PDB file of C-alpha atoms in Angstrom:
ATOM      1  CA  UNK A 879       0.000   0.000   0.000  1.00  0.00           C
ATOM      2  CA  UNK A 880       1.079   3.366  -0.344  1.00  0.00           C
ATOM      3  CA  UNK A 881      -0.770   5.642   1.120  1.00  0.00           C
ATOM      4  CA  UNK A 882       0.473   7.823   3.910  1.00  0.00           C
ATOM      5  CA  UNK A 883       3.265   5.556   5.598  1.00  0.00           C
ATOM      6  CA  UNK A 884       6.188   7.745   4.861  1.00  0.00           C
ATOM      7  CA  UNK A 885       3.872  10.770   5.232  1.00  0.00           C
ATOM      8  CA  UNK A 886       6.096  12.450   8.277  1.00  0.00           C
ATOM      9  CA  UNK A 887       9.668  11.350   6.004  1.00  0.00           C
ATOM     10  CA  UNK A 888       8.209  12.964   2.961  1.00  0.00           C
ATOM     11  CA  UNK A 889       6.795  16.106   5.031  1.00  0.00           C
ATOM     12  CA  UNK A 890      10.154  16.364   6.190  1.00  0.00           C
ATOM     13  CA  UNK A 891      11.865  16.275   3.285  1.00  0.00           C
ATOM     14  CA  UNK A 892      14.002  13.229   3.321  1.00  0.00           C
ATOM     15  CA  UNK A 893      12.875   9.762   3.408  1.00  0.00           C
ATOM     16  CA  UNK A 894      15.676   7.434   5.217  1.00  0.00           C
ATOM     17  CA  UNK A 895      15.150   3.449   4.980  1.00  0.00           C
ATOM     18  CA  UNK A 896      17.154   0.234   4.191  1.00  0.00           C
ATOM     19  CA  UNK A 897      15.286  -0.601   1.289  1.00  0.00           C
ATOM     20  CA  UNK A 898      18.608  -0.417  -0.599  1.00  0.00           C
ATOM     21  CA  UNK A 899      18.154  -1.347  -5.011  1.00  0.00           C
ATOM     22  CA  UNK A 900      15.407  -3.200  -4.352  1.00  0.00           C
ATOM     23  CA  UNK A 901      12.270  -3.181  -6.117  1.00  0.00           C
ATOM     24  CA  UNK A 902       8.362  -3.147  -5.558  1.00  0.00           C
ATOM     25  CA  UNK A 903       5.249  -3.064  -6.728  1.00  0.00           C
ATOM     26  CA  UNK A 904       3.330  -0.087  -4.732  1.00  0.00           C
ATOM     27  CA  UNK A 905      -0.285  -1.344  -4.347  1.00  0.00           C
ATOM     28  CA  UNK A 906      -3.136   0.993  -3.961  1.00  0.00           C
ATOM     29  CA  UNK A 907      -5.098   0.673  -1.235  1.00  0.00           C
ATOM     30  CA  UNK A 908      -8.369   1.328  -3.500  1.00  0.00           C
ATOM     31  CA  UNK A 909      -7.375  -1.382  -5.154  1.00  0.00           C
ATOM     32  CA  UNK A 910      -7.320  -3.224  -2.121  1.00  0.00           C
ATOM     33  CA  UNK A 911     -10.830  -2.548  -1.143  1.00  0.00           C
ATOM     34  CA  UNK A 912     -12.363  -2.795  -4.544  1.00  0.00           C
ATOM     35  CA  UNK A 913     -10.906  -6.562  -4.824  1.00  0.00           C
ATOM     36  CA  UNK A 914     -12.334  -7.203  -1.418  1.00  0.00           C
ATOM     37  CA  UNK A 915     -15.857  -5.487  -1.543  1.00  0.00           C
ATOM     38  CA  UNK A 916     -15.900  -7.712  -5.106  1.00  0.00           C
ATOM     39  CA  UNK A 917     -14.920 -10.457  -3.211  1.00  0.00           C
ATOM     40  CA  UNK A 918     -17.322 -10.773  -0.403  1.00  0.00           C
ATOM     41  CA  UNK A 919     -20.012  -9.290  -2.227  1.00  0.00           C
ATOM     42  CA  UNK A 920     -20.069 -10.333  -5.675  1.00  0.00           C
ATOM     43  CA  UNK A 921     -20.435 -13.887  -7.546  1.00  0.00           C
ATOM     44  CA  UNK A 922     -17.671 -15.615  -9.360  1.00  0.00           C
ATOM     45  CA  UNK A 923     -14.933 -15.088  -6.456  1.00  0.00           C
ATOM     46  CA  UNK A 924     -15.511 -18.350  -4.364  1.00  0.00           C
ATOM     47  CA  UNK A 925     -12.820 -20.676  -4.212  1.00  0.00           C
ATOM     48  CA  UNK A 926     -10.185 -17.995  -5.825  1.00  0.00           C
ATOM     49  CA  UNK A 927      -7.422 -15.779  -3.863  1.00  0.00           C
ATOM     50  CA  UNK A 928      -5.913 -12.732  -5.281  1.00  0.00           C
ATOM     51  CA  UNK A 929      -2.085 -11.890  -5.400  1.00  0.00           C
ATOM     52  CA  UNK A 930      -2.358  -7.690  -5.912  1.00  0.00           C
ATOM     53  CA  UNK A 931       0.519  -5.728  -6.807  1.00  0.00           C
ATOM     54  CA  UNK A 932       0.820  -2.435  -8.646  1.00  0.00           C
ATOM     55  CA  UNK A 933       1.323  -2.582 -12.480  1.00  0.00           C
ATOM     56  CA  UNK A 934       5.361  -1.803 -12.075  1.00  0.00           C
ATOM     57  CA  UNK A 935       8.311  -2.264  -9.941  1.00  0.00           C
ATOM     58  CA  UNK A 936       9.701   0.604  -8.574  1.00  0.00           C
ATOM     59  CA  UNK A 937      12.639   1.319  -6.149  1.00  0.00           C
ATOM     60  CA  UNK A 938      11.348   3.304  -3.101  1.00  0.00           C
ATOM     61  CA  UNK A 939      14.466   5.779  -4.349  1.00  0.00           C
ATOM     62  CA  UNK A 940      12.309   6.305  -8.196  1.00  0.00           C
ATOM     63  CA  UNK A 941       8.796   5.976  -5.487  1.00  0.00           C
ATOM     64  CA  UNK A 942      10.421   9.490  -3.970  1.00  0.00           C
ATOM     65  CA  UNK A 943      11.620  10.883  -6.959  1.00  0.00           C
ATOM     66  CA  UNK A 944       7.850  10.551  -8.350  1.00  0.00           C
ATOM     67  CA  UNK A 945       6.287  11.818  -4.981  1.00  0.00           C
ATOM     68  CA  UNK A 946       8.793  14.898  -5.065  1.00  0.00           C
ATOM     69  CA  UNK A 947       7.952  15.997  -9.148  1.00  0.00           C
ATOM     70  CA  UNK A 948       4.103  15.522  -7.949  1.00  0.00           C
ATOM     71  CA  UNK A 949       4.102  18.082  -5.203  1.00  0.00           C
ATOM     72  CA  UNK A 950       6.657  20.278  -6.719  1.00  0.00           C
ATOM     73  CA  UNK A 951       9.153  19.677  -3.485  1.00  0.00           C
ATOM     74  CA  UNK A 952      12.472  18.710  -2.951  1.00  0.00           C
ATOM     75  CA  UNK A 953      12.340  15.623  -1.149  1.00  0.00           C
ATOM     76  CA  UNK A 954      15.672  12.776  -1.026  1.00  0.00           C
ATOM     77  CA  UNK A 955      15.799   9.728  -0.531  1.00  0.00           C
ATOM     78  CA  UNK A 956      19.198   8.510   1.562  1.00  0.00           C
ATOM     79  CA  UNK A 957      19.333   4.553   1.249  1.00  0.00           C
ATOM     80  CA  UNK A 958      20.817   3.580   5.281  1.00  0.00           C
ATOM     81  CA  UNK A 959      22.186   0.599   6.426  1.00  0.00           C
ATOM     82  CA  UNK A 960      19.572  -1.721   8.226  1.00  0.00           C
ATOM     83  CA  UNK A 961      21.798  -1.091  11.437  1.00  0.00           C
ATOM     84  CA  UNK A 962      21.525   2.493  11.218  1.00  0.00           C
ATOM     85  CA  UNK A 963      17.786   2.903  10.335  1.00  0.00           C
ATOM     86  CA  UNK A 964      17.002   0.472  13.587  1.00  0.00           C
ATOM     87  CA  UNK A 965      19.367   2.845  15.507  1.00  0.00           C
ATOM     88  CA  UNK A 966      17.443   6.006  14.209  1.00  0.00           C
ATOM     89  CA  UNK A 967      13.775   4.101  14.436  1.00  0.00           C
ATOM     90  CA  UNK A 968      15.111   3.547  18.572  1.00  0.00           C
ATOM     91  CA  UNK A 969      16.055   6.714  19.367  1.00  0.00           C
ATOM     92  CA  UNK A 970      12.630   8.232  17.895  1.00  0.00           C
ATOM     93  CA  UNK A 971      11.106   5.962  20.658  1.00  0.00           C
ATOM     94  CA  UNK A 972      10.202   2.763  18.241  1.00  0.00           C
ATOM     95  CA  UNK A 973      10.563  -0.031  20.527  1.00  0.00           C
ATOM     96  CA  UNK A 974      13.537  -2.594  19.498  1.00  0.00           C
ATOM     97  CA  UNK A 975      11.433  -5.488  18.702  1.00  0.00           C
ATOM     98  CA  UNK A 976       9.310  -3.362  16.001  1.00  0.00           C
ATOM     99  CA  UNK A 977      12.704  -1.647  14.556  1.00  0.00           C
ATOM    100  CA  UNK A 978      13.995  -5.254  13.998  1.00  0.00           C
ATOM    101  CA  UNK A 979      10.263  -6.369  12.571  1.00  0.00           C
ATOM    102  CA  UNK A 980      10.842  -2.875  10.148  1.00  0.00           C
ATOM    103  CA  UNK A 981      14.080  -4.018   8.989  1.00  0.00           C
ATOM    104  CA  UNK A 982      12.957  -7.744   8.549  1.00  0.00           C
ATOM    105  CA  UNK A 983      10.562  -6.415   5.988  1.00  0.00           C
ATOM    106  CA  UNK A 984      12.923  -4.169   4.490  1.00  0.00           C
ATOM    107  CA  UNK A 985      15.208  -6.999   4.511  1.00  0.00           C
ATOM    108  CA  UNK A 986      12.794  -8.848   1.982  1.00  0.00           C
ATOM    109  CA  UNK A 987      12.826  -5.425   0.336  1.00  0.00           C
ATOM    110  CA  UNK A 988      16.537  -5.674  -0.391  1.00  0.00           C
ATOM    111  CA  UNK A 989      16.924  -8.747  -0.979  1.00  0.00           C
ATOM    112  CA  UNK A 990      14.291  -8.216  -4.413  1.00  0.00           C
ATOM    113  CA  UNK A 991      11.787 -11.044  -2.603  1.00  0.00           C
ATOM    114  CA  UNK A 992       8.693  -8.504  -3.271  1.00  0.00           C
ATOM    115  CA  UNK A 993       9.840  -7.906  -7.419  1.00  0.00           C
ATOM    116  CA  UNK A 994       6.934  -9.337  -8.875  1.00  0.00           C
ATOM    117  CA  UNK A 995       3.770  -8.226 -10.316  1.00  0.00           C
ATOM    118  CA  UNK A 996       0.958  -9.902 -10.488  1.00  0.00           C
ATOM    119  CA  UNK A 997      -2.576 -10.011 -12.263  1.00  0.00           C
ATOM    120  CA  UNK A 998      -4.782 -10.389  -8.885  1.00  0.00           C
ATOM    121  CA  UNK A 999      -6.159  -6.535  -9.823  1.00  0.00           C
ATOM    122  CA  UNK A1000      -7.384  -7.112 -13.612  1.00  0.00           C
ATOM    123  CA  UNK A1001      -8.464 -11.069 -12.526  1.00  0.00           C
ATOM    124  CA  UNK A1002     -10.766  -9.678  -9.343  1.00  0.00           C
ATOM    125  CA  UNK A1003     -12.115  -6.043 -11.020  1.00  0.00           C
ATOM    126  CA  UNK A1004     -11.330  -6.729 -14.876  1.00  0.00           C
ATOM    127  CA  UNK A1005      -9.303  -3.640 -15.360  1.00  0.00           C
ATOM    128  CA  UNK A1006      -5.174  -3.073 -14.466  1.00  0.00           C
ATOM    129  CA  UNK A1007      -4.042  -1.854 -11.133  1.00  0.00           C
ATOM    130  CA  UNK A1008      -3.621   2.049 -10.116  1.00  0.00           C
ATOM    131  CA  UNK A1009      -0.128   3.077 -11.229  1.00  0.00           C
ATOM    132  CA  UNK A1010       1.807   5.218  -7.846  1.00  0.00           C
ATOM    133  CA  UNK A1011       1.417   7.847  -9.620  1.00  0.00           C
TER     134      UNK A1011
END
């Protein structure tokens, strides 16, 4: 999902994670609800599960870049070690155990586990995915 997890980061300018070169596909979260409302409420989805995923892989470095050109802001993105960003997620008062849970995911992040789109979008609504932008 993308909607308003880095809002403080991007507020502030500069959005600091360990999500090094790797790549994602940004779901929206209206996409999210549409597939589930059809889901639960319409015929033909019994049985089926949906993978969702954005229509592209982006780098949370060209997710910034986009986010910056939209509201006409300067805003960087500085790529941290997954040391460091636990270090800076403790000292803003994020207890340990979630700082280590962040960087697991971003871990997964890194590592290019989460490069993969998928056609759960057009399959459950019969149209593509919102792009992030």
């Amino acid at each position: 999902m993308t909607e308003d997890f880095l809002h403080g980061p991007v507020m502030s300018g500069e959005v600091r994670l360990p999500a090094g070169d790797g790549k994602e596909a940004f779901v929206d979260a209206e996409d999210i609800a549409e597939v589930a409302v059809a889901a639960l409420t319409e015929d033909g989805h019994a049985g089926w599960s949906y993978e969702l995923s954005g229509p592209r892989l982006m780098t949370f470095q060209d997710a910034v870049a986009e986010i910056a050109r939209t509201v006409g802001r300067d805003i960087r993105y500085v790529p941290l070690t997954p040391e460091a960003y636990a270090d800076e997620q403790c000292a803003e008062g994020v207890p340990e155990e979630w700082a280590q849970l962040s960087v697991g995911l971003y871990d997964h992040v890194r590592s290019g586990a989460l490069a993969s789109l998928s056609d759960g979008v057009q399959r459950a609504l019969g149209r593509a995915p919102r792009d992030f932008s």
